[in-house]
Amino acid sequence: MRSDEIRARLRELQAMDLPAHGGRTLAYVYDSGLAEADALGLEALAMFSGSNGLDPTAFPSLLAMENDLVSMAGALIDAPAGFVGSVTSGGTESVLLAVLAAREGAGAAPGEASMVLPSTVHAAFHKAAHYFGVETIVVDVDPATFRADPVAMAAAVRDDTVLVVGSAPSYAQGVIDPIPELAAIAAERGLRCHVDACIGGWVLPWLETPIPWTFTVPGVTSISVDLHKYAYAPKGVSLLLHRDPALRRGHFFASADWPGYTMLNSTMQSTKSGGPLAAAWAVTRAIGVEGYAELSRSARDATLAIARGADGIPGLRVVVEPDSTLLALATDGSCDVFTIADEMLARGWYVQPQMAYRGTPATVHLTLSAATAPSVPEFLSALAESVAAARASGPIEVDPGLAAAAAALDPATLSDSDFDGLLALAGLAGGDGALALPERMAPVNALLDVAPAALREALLLAVLDRLSRPSR
Ligand SMILES: *Cc1c(COP(=O)(O)O)cnc(C)c1O
């Protein structure tokens, strides 16, 4: 293909996607609205895309930029003298490494450790449990505030527990857990306490928060902060900070047990592009502490304005007062959130449906970034129209027989052809028998919403498997 054809095709492919810029995609992407900061980030991403973080002595620039980023974060989240940190590829990797370091630090083998998690914790902790053989002890949050329940968390700690976790804030409801109480529970028992500030860590430092969550809280041992979220850096970069170097030791890895170079890794990757790290370095310098203060304020103001506006829309309510820049909206039963999400998409706005979980109803999730602030009135009128349309069509009723059948299925016993049949039943089959996603996702989402979590996981994995098949 000629260069101009490749460029044209890339643009064509990208037109299939949700827009990453413009402030109308309210999950997955973060937009500062600052063209110059974006441009600098992209230049740095390209400049260092071939550099390899595998060996910091060969690429000392990467080490220098990593230390700069860790220092900046440390200042923002009150890290004490002697703190350390590592740059990772994303929030999930930061969480994985926090869990691994806790298990290693306790000298526990896979299958011999547990961690106590509020039910609102990010799914990355379940992934860590799966990867590293750390059992999850999931404790329901307070049903009124959606914050972790410290009394229940304390009661859940076992002899093999190595870690207590809290979020600042939680993704699904956007509230900060009672970090001081959780950290005290951990400290009294000599355990670690990780604060998952993946999404809040680069926005909360500029806002007033009802609960302290940084290293000022005694007993907090590590904090994760994503740079590819509210630091507005291109994707692929996060930070994991530890109160002291000994706490980090457990996620370092070395192997001299082969004939090549001694492999020495601070994180999960070995060959590691310098691009995302350099991009984050450039963007954080371009925006600066003052710039982030302004961006955080405008994202927060947009959040509060949308919360007020949404509460005034008949049929809709804000689930809980937001502590940060995330919102969860629920309906009163006169319509369903899945139809609202489809209606919003038809009006050019992406909002993210969240399924019901442990007594929490299905909701619509909004992640507000600075670039959305100027279009809050436009967003609210689209939302009012969407809710009105969803009320006019009424809530999707899942056939009770189908729901009962779904509840009775054991996903472990289902074969590939069973899954083909179920996916067709769910409306996901195209004419040729191949998988096809419908224009409107609400009927599928409503069905998935009533499916038990294990079945939902298995069905969606079957979808993913069928979507990711090459053609030749
Ligand atoms: C986004 C997020 C993560 C995971 O981060 P990824 O960058 O998507 O891997 C973990 N915890 C919270 C609270 C998050 O919002």
GROMACS .gro file of C-alpha atoms and ligand atoms in nm:
model
  487
    1MET     CA    1   0.000   0.000   0.000
    2ARG     CA    2   0.115   0.354  -0.069
    3SER     CA    3   0.169   0.588   0.227
    4ASP     CA    4  -0.131   0.805   0.142
    5GLU     CA    5  -0.351   0.495   0.113
    6ILE     CA    6  -0.231   0.371   0.451
    7ARG     CA    7  -0.308   0.707   0.609
    8ALA     CA    8  -0.652   0.716   0.451
    9ARG     CA    9  -0.725   0.363   0.570
   10LEU     CA   10  -0.609   0.447   0.924
   11ARG     CA   11  -0.847   0.741   0.928
   12GLU     CA   12  -1.126   0.519   0.799
   13LEU     CA   13  -1.056   0.261   1.069
   14GLN     CA   14  -1.047   0.527   1.339
   15ALA     CA   15  -1.385   0.658   1.224
   16MET     CA   16  -1.532   0.328   1.351
   17ASP     CA   17  -1.432   0.424   1.708
   18LEU     CA   18  -1.569   0.642   1.983
   19PRO     CA   19  -1.398   0.980   1.960
   20ALA     CA   20  -1.107   1.013   2.205
   21HIS     CA   21  -1.126   1.391   2.187
   22GLY     CA   22  -1.406   1.645   2.203
   23GLY     CA   23  -1.547   1.561   2.547
   24ARG     CA   24  -1.844   1.352   2.428
   25THR     CA   25  -1.708   1.011   2.531
   26LEU     CA   26  -1.768   0.984   2.907
   27ALA     CA   27  -1.568   0.668   2.983
   28TYR     CA   28  -1.241   0.518   2.860
   29VAL     CA   29  -1.089   0.848   2.746
   30TYR     CA   30  -0.968   1.166   2.915
   31ASP     CA   31  -0.942   1.492   2.727
   32SER     CA   32  -0.775   1.803   2.867
   33GLY     CA   33  -0.888   2.007   2.568
   34LEU     CA   34  -0.533   2.152   2.557
   35ALA     CA   35  -0.404   2.111   2.200
   36GLU     CA   36  -0.043   2.210   2.278
   37ALA     CA   37  -0.010   1.963   2.567
   38ASP     CA   38  -0.155   1.688   2.344
   39ALA     CA   39   0.089   1.774   2.064
   40LEU     CA   40   0.388   1.764   2.300
   41GLY     CA   41   0.273   1.428   2.435
   42LEU     CA   42   0.250   1.283   2.085
   43GLU     CA   43   0.594   1.415   1.989
   44ALA     CA   44   0.749   1.260   2.299
   45LEU     CA   45   0.558   0.935   2.237
   46ALA     CA   46   0.706   0.911   1.887
   47MET     CA   47   1.055   1.025   1.993
   48PHE     CA   48   1.093   0.756   2.260
   49SER     CA   49   0.880   0.478   2.109
   50GLY     CA   50   1.191   0.281   2.014
   51SER     CA   51   1.377   0.334   2.342
   52ASN     CA   52   1.378   0.038   2.577
   53GLY     CA   53   1.316   0.064   2.949
   54LEU     CA   54   1.456  -0.287   2.985
   55ASP     CA   55   1.799  -0.149   3.071
   56PRO     CA   56   1.811   0.188   3.248
   57THR     CA   57   2.191   0.204   3.208
   58ALA     CA   58   2.149   0.188   2.829
   59PHE     CA   59   1.862   0.442   2.830
   60PRO     CA   60   1.931   0.669   3.128
   61SER     CA   61   1.687   0.927   2.986
   62LEU     CA   62   1.400   0.693   3.077
   63LEU     CA   63   1.522   0.655   3.432
   64ALA     CA   64   1.552   1.032   3.465
   65MET     CA   65   1.198   1.087   3.338
   66GLU     CA   66   1.065   0.807   3.560
   67ASN     CA   67   1.222   0.966   3.867
   68ASP     CA   68   1.078   1.305   3.768
   69LEU     CA   69   0.728   1.160   3.738
   70VAL     CA   70   0.754   0.971   4.066
   71SER     CA   71   0.881   1.288   4.239
   72MET     CA   72   0.595   1.496   4.104
   73ALA     CA   73   0.340   1.236   4.215
   74GLY     CA   74   0.508   1.204   4.554
   75ALA     CA   75   0.469   1.577   4.613
   76LEU     CA   76   0.101   1.563   4.512
   77ILE     CA   77   0.010   1.273   4.739
   78ASP     CA   78   0.219   1.367   5.043
   79ALA     CA   79   0.480   1.093   5.013
   80PRO     CA   80   0.721   1.089   5.307
   81ALA     CA   81   1.100   1.112   5.274
   82GLY     CA   82   1.236   0.782   5.150
   83PHE     CA   83   0.934   0.691   4.937
   84VAL     CA   84   0.983   0.515   4.602
   85GLY     CA   85   0.777   0.449   4.293
   86SER     CA   86   0.773   0.276   3.957
   87VAL     CA   87   0.617   0.361   3.624
   88THR     CA   88   0.389   0.084   3.494
   89SER     CA   89   0.184   0.033   3.178
   90GLY     CA   90  -0.151   0.111   3.339
   91GLY     CA   91  -0.370   0.095   3.645
   92THR     CA   92  -0.419  -0.278   3.624
   93GLU     CA   93  -0.045  -0.338   3.625
   94SER     CA   94  -0.001  -0.103   3.922
   95VAL     CA   95  -0.269  -0.298   4.111
   96LEU     CA   96  -0.121  -0.634   4.011
   97LEU     CA   97   0.219  -0.529   4.141
   98ALA     CA   98   0.079  -0.392   4.468
   99VAL     CA   99  -0.087  -0.729   4.533
  100LEU     CA  100   0.221  -0.928   4.428
  101ALA     CA  101   0.449  -0.715   4.648
  102ALA     CA  102   0.215  -0.765   4.945
  103ARG     CA  103   0.211  -1.142   4.902
  104GLU     CA  104   0.587  -1.163   4.849
  105GLY     CA  105   0.650  -0.927   5.141
  106ALA     CA  106   0.455  -1.161   5.368
  107GLY     CA  107   0.658  -1.457   5.242
  108ALA     CA  108   0.340  -1.630   5.128
  109ALA     CA  109   0.323  -1.869   4.832
  110PRO     CA  110   0.035  -1.865   4.581
  111GLY     CA  111  -0.271  -2.012   4.753
  112GLU     CA  112  -0.149  -1.910   5.098
  113ALA     CA  113  -0.259  -1.546   5.114
  114SER     CA  114  -0.578  -1.339   5.113
  115MET     CA  115  -0.673  -0.973   5.077
  116VAL     CA  116  -0.974  -0.788   5.217
  117LEU     CA  117  -1.155  -0.582   4.954
  118PRO     CA  118  -1.460  -0.357   4.964
  119SER     CA  119  -1.719  -0.482   4.712
  120THR     CA  120  -1.673  -0.163   4.507
  121VAL     CA  121  -1.305  -0.227   4.440
  122HIS     CA  122  -1.186  -0.232   4.076
  123ALA     CA  123  -1.193  -0.567   3.892
  124ALA     CA  124  -0.813  -0.541   3.859
  125PHE     CA  125  -0.792  -0.682   4.215
  126HIS     CA  126  -0.985  -0.991   4.105
  127LYS     CA  127  -0.739  -1.025   3.818
  128ALA     CA  128  -0.450  -0.997   4.065
  129ALA     CA  129  -0.612  -1.266   4.279
  130HIS     CA  130  -0.639  -1.489   3.973
  131TYR     CA  131  -0.282  -1.430   3.857
  132PHE     CA  132  -0.105  -1.452   4.191
  133GLY     CA  133  -0.313  -1.698   4.393
  134VAL     CA  134  -0.430  -1.448   4.651
  135GLU     CA  135  -0.782  -1.520   4.776
  136THR     CA  136  -1.029  -1.230   4.773
  137ILE     CA  137  -1.240  -1.160   5.081
  138VAL     CA  138  -1.506  -0.926   4.944
  139VAL     CA  139  -1.691  -0.716   5.202
  140ASP     CA  140  -2.013  -0.533   5.115
  141VAL     CA  141  -1.992  -0.154   5.131
  142ASP     CA  142  -2.233   0.056   5.336
  143PRO     CA  143  -2.554   0.047   5.127
  144ALA     CA  144  -2.632   0.413   5.194
  145THR     CA  145  -2.291   0.573   5.128
  146PHE     CA  146  -2.126   0.310   4.905
  147ARG     CA  147  -1.813   0.352   5.118
  148ALA     CA  148  -1.625   0.055   5.262
  149ASP     CA  149  -1.753  -0.062   5.600
  150PRO     CA  150  -1.449  -0.061   5.834
  151VAL     CA  151  -1.613  -0.273   6.106
  152ALA     CA  152  -1.702  -0.546   5.858
  153MET     CA  153  -1.360  -0.518   5.691
  154ALA     CA  154  -1.184  -0.557   6.029
  155ALA     CA  155  -1.395  -0.863   6.107
  156ALA     CA  156  -1.306  -1.015   5.770
  157VAL     CA  157  -0.927  -1.011   5.823
  158ARG     CA  158  -0.785  -1.364   5.856
  159ASP     CA  159  -0.452  -1.506   5.966
  160ASP     CA  160  -0.342  -1.539   5.603
  161THR     CA  161  -0.446  -1.182   5.508
  162VAL     CA  162  -0.163  -0.976   5.360
  163LEU     CA  163  -0.343  -0.668   5.226
  164VAL     CA  164  -0.637  -0.435   5.296
  165VAL     CA  165  -0.758  -0.219   5.006
  166GLY     CA  166  -0.953   0.104   4.970
  167SER     CA  167  -1.033   0.324   4.669
  168ALA     CA  168  -0.997   0.699   4.620
  169PRO     CA  169  -1.244   0.704   4.463
  170SER     CA  170  -1.421   0.384   4.355
  171TYR     CA  171  -1.488   0.369   3.981
  172ALA     CA  172  -1.852   0.261   3.981
  173GLN     CA  173  -1.992   0.508   4.240
  174GLY     CA  174  -1.716   0.768   4.262
  175VAL     CA  175  -1.682   0.784   4.641
  176ILE     CA  176  -1.372   0.769   4.861
  177ASP     CA  177  -1.348   0.483   5.110
  178PRO     CA  178  -1.274   0.562   5.479
  179ILE     CA  179  -0.900   0.528   5.422
  180PRO     CA  180  -0.790   0.630   5.778
  181GLU     CA  181  -0.999   0.350   5.933
  182LEU     CA  182  -0.892   0.093   5.674
  183ALA     CA  183  -0.524   0.184   5.710
  184ALA     CA  184  -0.554   0.160   6.089
  185ILE     CA  185  -0.703  -0.189   6.061
  186ALA     CA  186  -0.404  -0.291   5.847
  187ALA     CA  187  -0.143  -0.119   6.065
  188GLU     CA  188  -0.274  -0.271   6.391
  189ARG     CA  189  -0.224  -0.615   6.241
  190GLY     CA  190   0.105  -0.543   6.064
  191LEU     CA  191  -0.059  -0.569   5.719
  192ARG     CA  192  -0.024  -0.354   5.413
  193CYS     CA  193  -0.289  -0.105   5.301
  194HIS     CA  194  -0.311  -0.012   4.934
  195VAL     CA  195  -0.506   0.294   4.821
  196ASP     CA  196  -0.631   0.255   4.465
  197ALA     CA  197  -0.617   0.614   4.342
  198CYS     CA  198  -0.578   0.504   3.980
  199ILE     CA  199  -0.857   0.735   3.872
  200GLY     CA  200  -0.851   0.993   4.151
  201GLY     CA  201  -0.480   1.034   4.214
  202TRP     CA  202  -0.422   1.311   3.962
  203VAL     CA  203  -0.745   1.505   4.021
  204LEU     CA  204  -0.821   1.481   4.396
  205PRO     CA  205  -0.498   1.662   4.501
  206TRP     CA  206  -0.657   1.981   4.364
  207LEU     CA  207  -1.002   1.930   4.515
  208GLU     CA  208  -1.142   1.940   4.867
  209THR     CA  209  -1.206   1.582   4.974
  210PRO     CA  210  -1.427   1.470   5.264
  211ILE     CA  211  -1.178   1.198   5.361
  212PRO     CA  212  -0.796   1.199   5.362
  213TRP     CA  213  -0.650   0.931   5.135
  214THR     CA  214  -0.284   1.013   5.068
  215PHE     CA  215   0.038   0.909   5.248
  216THR     CA  216  -0.054   1.157   5.525
  217VAL     CA  217  -0.274   0.874   5.652
  218PRO     CA  218  -0.067   0.649   5.883
  219GLY     CA  219  -0.070   0.289   5.770
  220VAL     CA  220  -0.112   0.355   5.397
  221THR     CA  221   0.174   0.156   5.242
  222SER     CA  222   0.118   0.200   4.868
  223ILE     CA  223  -0.089   0.413   4.628
  224SER     CA  224  -0.158   0.363   4.256
  225VAL     CA  225  -0.210   0.667   4.032
  226ASP     CA  226  -0.278   0.648   3.657
  227LEU     CA  227  -0.114   0.906   3.435
  228HIS     CA  228  -0.321   0.803   3.134
  229LYS     CA  229  -0.637   0.913   3.316
  230TYR     CA  230  -0.647   1.257   3.481
  231ALA     CA  231  -0.286   1.349   3.402
  232TYR     CA  232  -0.421   1.347   3.043
  233ALA     CA  233  -0.121   1.153   2.908
  234PRO     CA  234  -0.153   0.915   2.611
  235LYS     CA  235  -0.244   0.557   2.706
  236GLY     CA  236  -0.001   0.314   2.862
  237VAL     CA  237   0.129   0.479   3.179
  238SER     CA  238   0.057   0.463   3.551
  239LEU     CA  239   0.247   0.491   3.879
  240LEU     CA  240   0.277   0.269   4.184
  241LEU     CA  241   0.421   0.448   4.487
  242HIS     CA  242   0.541   0.277   4.806
  243ARG     CA  243   0.608   0.437   5.143
  244ASP     CA  244   0.960   0.284   5.149
  245PRO     CA  245   1.189   0.075   4.925
  246ALA     CA  246   1.144  -0.248   5.124
  247LEU     CA  247   0.774  -0.246   5.038
  248ARG     CA  248   0.855  -0.239   4.667
  249ARG     CA  249   1.109  -0.519   4.671
  250GLY     CA  250   0.847  -0.792   4.616
  251HIS     CA  251   0.755  -0.676   4.266
  252PHE     CA  252   1.114  -0.655   4.142
  253PHE     CA  253   1.232  -0.954   3.944
  254ALA     CA  254   1.575  -1.075   3.837
  255SER     CA  255   1.686  -1.383   3.650
  256ALA     CA  256   2.044  -1.482   3.578
  257ASP     CA  257   1.926  -1.836   3.508
  258TRP     CA  258   1.983  -1.838   3.132
  259PRO     CA  259   2.274  -1.768   2.897
  260GLY     CA  260   2.168  -1.417   2.791
  261TYR     CA  261   2.172  -1.081   2.976
  262THR     CA  262   2.069  -1.088   3.340
  263MET     CA  263   1.704  -0.992   3.318
  264LEU     CA  264   1.624  -0.721   3.569
  265ASN     CA  265   1.267  -0.587   3.582
  266SER     CA  266   1.093  -0.344   3.815
  267THR     CA  267   0.752  -0.415   3.660
  268MET     CA  268   0.576  -0.689   3.460
  269GLN     CA  269   0.708  -0.587   3.119
  270SER     CA  270   1.066  -0.651   3.025
  271THR     CA  271   1.117  -0.474   2.693
  272LYS     CA  272   0.924  -0.159   2.772
  273SER     CA  273   0.863   0.126   2.529
  274GLY     CA  274   0.994   0.461   2.647
  275GLY     CA  275   0.709   0.628   2.455
  276PRO     CA  276   0.425   0.639   2.712
  277LEU     CA  277   0.666   0.738   2.990
  278ALA     CA  278   0.819   1.020   2.783
  279ALA     CA  279   0.473   1.132   2.673
  280ALA     CA  280   0.357   1.150   3.036
  281TRP     CA  281   0.672   1.341   3.126
  282ALA     CA  282   0.606   1.593   2.847
  283VAL     CA  283   0.234   1.633   2.918
  284THR     CA  284   0.277   1.676   3.294
  285ARG     CA  285   0.543   1.942   3.234
  286ALA     CA  286   0.327   2.115   2.970
  287ILE     CA  287   0.020   2.130   3.193
  288GLY     CA  288   0.199   2.183   3.524
  289VAL     CA  289   0.061   2.201   3.876
  290GLU     CA  290  -0.134   2.523   3.808
  291GLY     CA  291  -0.276   2.382   3.488
  292TYR     CA  292  -0.397   2.069   3.665
  293ALA     CA  293  -0.560   2.283   3.933
  294GLU     CA  294  -0.769   2.449   3.663
  295LEU     CA  295  -0.850   2.127   3.477
  296SER     CA  296  -0.950   1.952   3.800
  297ARG     CA  297  -1.173   2.240   3.902
  298SER     CA  298  -1.349   2.245   3.566
  299ALA     CA  299  -1.399   1.864   3.560
  300ARG     CA  300  -1.533   1.882   3.916
  301ASP     CA  301  -1.767   2.174   3.836
  302ALA     CA  302  -1.898   1.983   3.534
  303THR     CA  303  -1.959   1.679   3.756
  304LEU     CA  304  -2.156   1.882   4.011
  305ALA     CA  305  -2.354   2.065   3.740
  306ILE     CA  306  -2.446   1.735   3.573
  307ALA     CA  307  -2.538   1.582   3.911
  308ARG     CA  308  -2.773   1.875   3.982
  309GLY     CA  309  -2.919   1.865   3.631
  310ALA     CA  310  -2.964   1.486   3.629
  311ASP     CA  311  -3.143   1.491   3.964
  312GLY     CA  312  -3.402   1.722   3.808
  313ILE     CA  313  -3.480   1.487   3.518
  314PRO     CA  314  -3.798   1.285   3.587
  315GLY     CA  315  -3.714   0.915   3.615
  316LEU     CA  316  -3.346   0.970   3.694
  317ARG     CA  317  -3.147   1.008   4.016
  318VAL     CA  318  -2.785   1.046   4.126
  319VAL     CA  319  -2.694   0.729   4.317
  320VAL     CA  320  -2.466   0.901   4.569
  321GLU     CA  321  -2.312   1.246   4.601
  322PRO     CA  322  -1.982   1.227   4.408
  323ASP     CA  323  -1.650   1.288   4.590
  324SER     CA  324  -1.456   1.335   4.269
  325THR     CA  325  -1.531   1.361   3.895
  326LEU     CA  326  -1.728   1.037   3.845
  327LEU     CA  327  -2.105   0.998   3.856
  328ALA     CA  328  -2.344   0.704   3.873
  329LEU     CA  329  -2.706   0.759   3.765
  330ALA     CA  330  -2.996   0.521   3.828
  331THR     CA  331  -3.359   0.519   3.716
  332ASP     CA  332  -3.679   0.498   3.923
  333GLY     CA  333  -3.800   0.193   3.728
  334SER     CA  334  -3.997   0.394   3.470
  335CYS     CA  335  -3.719   0.318   3.220
  336ASP     CA  336  -3.386   0.133   3.209
  337VAL     CA  337  -3.030   0.263   3.197
  338PHE     CA  338  -2.941   0.048   2.894
  339THR     CA  339  -3.198   0.221   2.675
  340ILE     CA  340  -3.078   0.558   2.806
  341ALA     CA  341  -2.721   0.468   2.701
  342ASP     CA  342  -2.841   0.373   2.349
  343GLU     CA  343  -3.044   0.693   2.322
  344MET     CA  344  -2.741   0.898   2.430
  345LEU     CA  345  -2.523   0.726   2.171
  346ALA     CA  346  -2.777   0.808   1.901
  347ARG     CA  347  -2.734   1.173   2.009
  348GLY     CA  348  -2.354   1.156   1.988
  349TRP     CA  349  -2.271   1.096   2.356
  350TYR     CA  350  -2.115   0.780   2.498
  351VAL     CA  351  -2.215   0.694   2.854
  352GLN     CA  352  -2.123   0.361   3.010
  353PRO     CA  353  -2.385   0.115   3.137
  354GLN     CA  354  -2.299  -0.064   3.463
  355MET     CA  355  -2.483  -0.386   3.550
  356ALA     CA  356  -2.656  -0.451   3.882
  357TYR     CA  357  -2.419  -0.592   4.145
  358ARG     CA  358  -2.468  -0.714   4.503
  359GLY     CA  359  -2.784  -0.513   4.566
  360THR     CA  360  -2.677  -0.204   4.369
  361PRO     CA  361  -2.909  -0.136   4.075
  362ALA     CA  362  -2.786  -0.102   3.718
  363THR     CA  363  -2.654   0.249   3.656
  364VAL     CA  364  -2.508   0.477   3.393
  365HIS     CA  365  -2.148   0.573   3.463
  366LEU     CA  366  -1.997   0.910   3.368
  367THR     CA  367  -1.627   0.997   3.383
  368LEU     CA  368  -1.606   1.373   3.337
  369SER     CA  369  -1.294   1.529   3.197
  370ALA     CA  370  -1.212   1.894   3.150
  371ALA     CA  371  -1.303   1.895   2.781
  372THR     CA  372  -1.667   1.817   2.863
  373ALA     CA  373  -1.709   2.125   3.084
  374PRO     CA  374  -1.807   2.369   2.805
  375SER     CA  375  -2.083   2.135   2.680
  376VAL     CA  376  -2.260   2.054   3.008
  377PRO     CA  377  -2.590   2.224   2.902
  378GLU     CA  378  -2.582   2.033   2.573
  379PHE     CA  379  -2.513   1.708   2.760
  380LEU     CA  380  -2.802   1.769   2.998
  381SER     CA  381  -3.052   1.836   2.720
  382ALA     CA  382  -2.941   1.517   2.541
  383LEU     CA  383  -2.979   1.331   2.871
  384ALA     CA  384  -3.329   1.473   2.933
  385GLU     CA  385  -3.436   1.375   2.580
  386SER     CA  386  -3.284   1.028   2.617
  387VAL     CA  387  -3.457   0.961   2.948
  388ALA     CA  388  -3.787   1.086   2.805
  389ALA     CA  389  -3.747   0.851   2.507
  390ALA     CA  390  -3.659   0.561   2.738
  391ARG     CA  391  -3.966   0.634   2.953
  392ALA     CA  392  -4.186   0.647   2.645
  393SER     CA  393  -4.073   0.298   2.540
  394GLY     CA  394  -4.079   0.172   2.901
  395PRO     CA  395  -3.825  -0.051   3.075
  396ILE     CA  396  -3.707  -0.356   2.881
  397GLU     CA  397  -3.874  -0.664   3.024
  398VAL     CA  398  -3.657  -0.972   3.013
  399ASP     CA  399  -3.869  -1.282   2.961
  400PRO     CA  400  -3.893  -1.439   3.312
  401GLY     CA  401  -3.853  -1.787   3.164
  402LEU     CA  402  -3.530  -1.680   2.996
  403ALA     CA  403  -3.403  -1.521   3.316
  404ALA     CA  404  -3.481  -1.836   3.514
  405ALA     CA  405  -3.310  -2.051   3.250
  406ALA     CA  406  -3.004  -1.826   3.265
  407ALA     CA  407  -2.992  -1.850   3.644
  408ALA     CA  408  -2.999  -2.230   3.622
  409LEU     CA  409  -2.710  -2.257   3.372
  410ASP     CA  410  -2.370  -2.363   3.497
  411PRO     CA  411  -2.125  -2.191   3.260
  412ALA     CA  412  -1.855  -2.448   3.341
  413THR     CA  413  -2.062  -2.720   3.174
  414LEU     CA  414  -2.134  -2.529   2.851
  415SER     CA  415  -1.968  -2.630   2.524
  416ASP     CA  416  -1.867  -2.402   2.239
  417SER     CA  417  -2.182  -2.489   2.045
  418ASP     CA  418  -2.394  -2.420   2.355
  419PHE     CA  419  -2.239  -2.074   2.360
  420ASP     CA  420  -2.315  -2.028   1.988
  421GLY     CA  421  -2.679  -2.108   2.063
  422LEU     CA  422  -2.692  -1.876   2.365
  423LEU     CA  423  -2.536  -1.589   2.173
  424ALA     CA  424  -2.792  -1.634   1.895
  425LEU     CA  425  -3.067  -1.637   2.159
  426ALA     CA  426  -2.928  -1.311   2.298
  427GLY     CA  427  -2.960  -1.151   1.954
  428LEU     CA  428  -2.590  -1.155   1.874
  429ALA     CA  429  -2.593  -1.371   1.560
  430GLY     CA  430  -2.565  -1.225   1.212
  431GLY     CA  431  -2.732  -1.382   0.906
  432ASP     CA  432  -2.433  -1.606   0.829
  433GLY     CA  433  -2.423  -1.750   1.180
  434ALA     CA  434  -2.119  -1.534   1.267
  435LEU     CA  435  -2.130  -1.298   1.560
  436ALA     CA  436  -2.276  -0.953   1.492
  437LEU     CA  437  -2.324  -0.671   1.739
  438PRO     CA  438  -2.669  -0.509   1.706
  439GLU     CA  439  -2.718  -0.135   1.659
  440ARG     CA  440  -2.901  -0.112   1.990
  441MET     CA  441  -2.729  -0.286   2.277
  442ALA     CA  442  -3.006  -0.235   2.535
  443PRO     CA  443  -3.186  -0.570   2.484
  444VAL     CA  444  -2.854  -0.758   2.511
  445ASN     CA  445  -2.744  -0.557   2.813
  446ALA     CA  446  -3.079  -0.607   2.987
  447LEU     CA  447  -3.043  -0.981   2.938
  448LEU     CA  448  -2.682  -0.981   3.063
  449ASP     CA  449  -2.795  -0.774   3.361
  450VAL     CA  450  -3.022  -1.052   3.488
  451ALA     CA  451  -2.762  -1.324   3.421
  452PRO     CA  452  -2.557  -1.438   3.721
  453ALA     CA  453  -2.205  -1.283   3.717
  454ALA     CA  454  -2.034  -1.611   3.626
  455LEU     CA  455  -2.260  -1.660   3.324
  456ARG     CA  456  -2.215  -1.298   3.217
  457GLU     CA  457  -1.837  -1.344   3.231
  458ALA     CA  458  -1.853  -1.667   3.031
  459LEU     CA  459  -2.089  -1.523   2.768
  460LEU     CA  460  -1.882  -1.211   2.719
  461LEU     CA  461  -1.563  -1.417   2.692
  462ALA     CA  462  -1.738  -1.621   2.424
  463VAL     CA  463  -1.824  -1.294   2.245
  464LEU     CA  464  -1.464  -1.174   2.274
  465ASP     CA  465  -1.336  -1.505   2.143
  466ARG     CA  466  -1.566  -1.488   1.841
  467LEU     CA  467  -1.491  -1.122   1.772
  468SER     CA  468  -1.117  -1.176   1.772
  469ARG     CA  469  -1.086  -1.421   1.487
  470PRO     CA  470  -0.879  -1.333   1.184
  471SER     CA  471  -1.016  -1.370   0.834
  472ARG     CA  472  -0.802  -1.509   0.552
  473LIG     C1  473  -0.902   0.259   3.569
  473LIG     C2  474  -0.893   0.200   3.704
  473LIG     C3  475  -0.809   0.090   3.731
  473LIG     C4  476  -0.741   0.010   3.621
  473LIG     O1  477  -0.669   0.086   3.535
  473LIG     P1  478  -0.638   0.050   3.382
  473LIG     O2  479  -0.551   0.166   3.347
  473LIG     O3  480  -0.769   0.048   3.308
  473LIG     O4  481  -0.567  -0.079   3.376
  473LIG     C5  482  -0.797   0.051   3.862
  473LIG     N1  483  -0.865   0.110   3.960
  473LIG     C6  484  -0.949   0.214   3.937
  473LIG     C7  485  -1.024   0.274   4.052
  473LIG     C8  486  -0.966   0.261   3.809
  473LIG     O5  487  -1.051   0.361   3.784
   0.00000   0.00000   0.00000
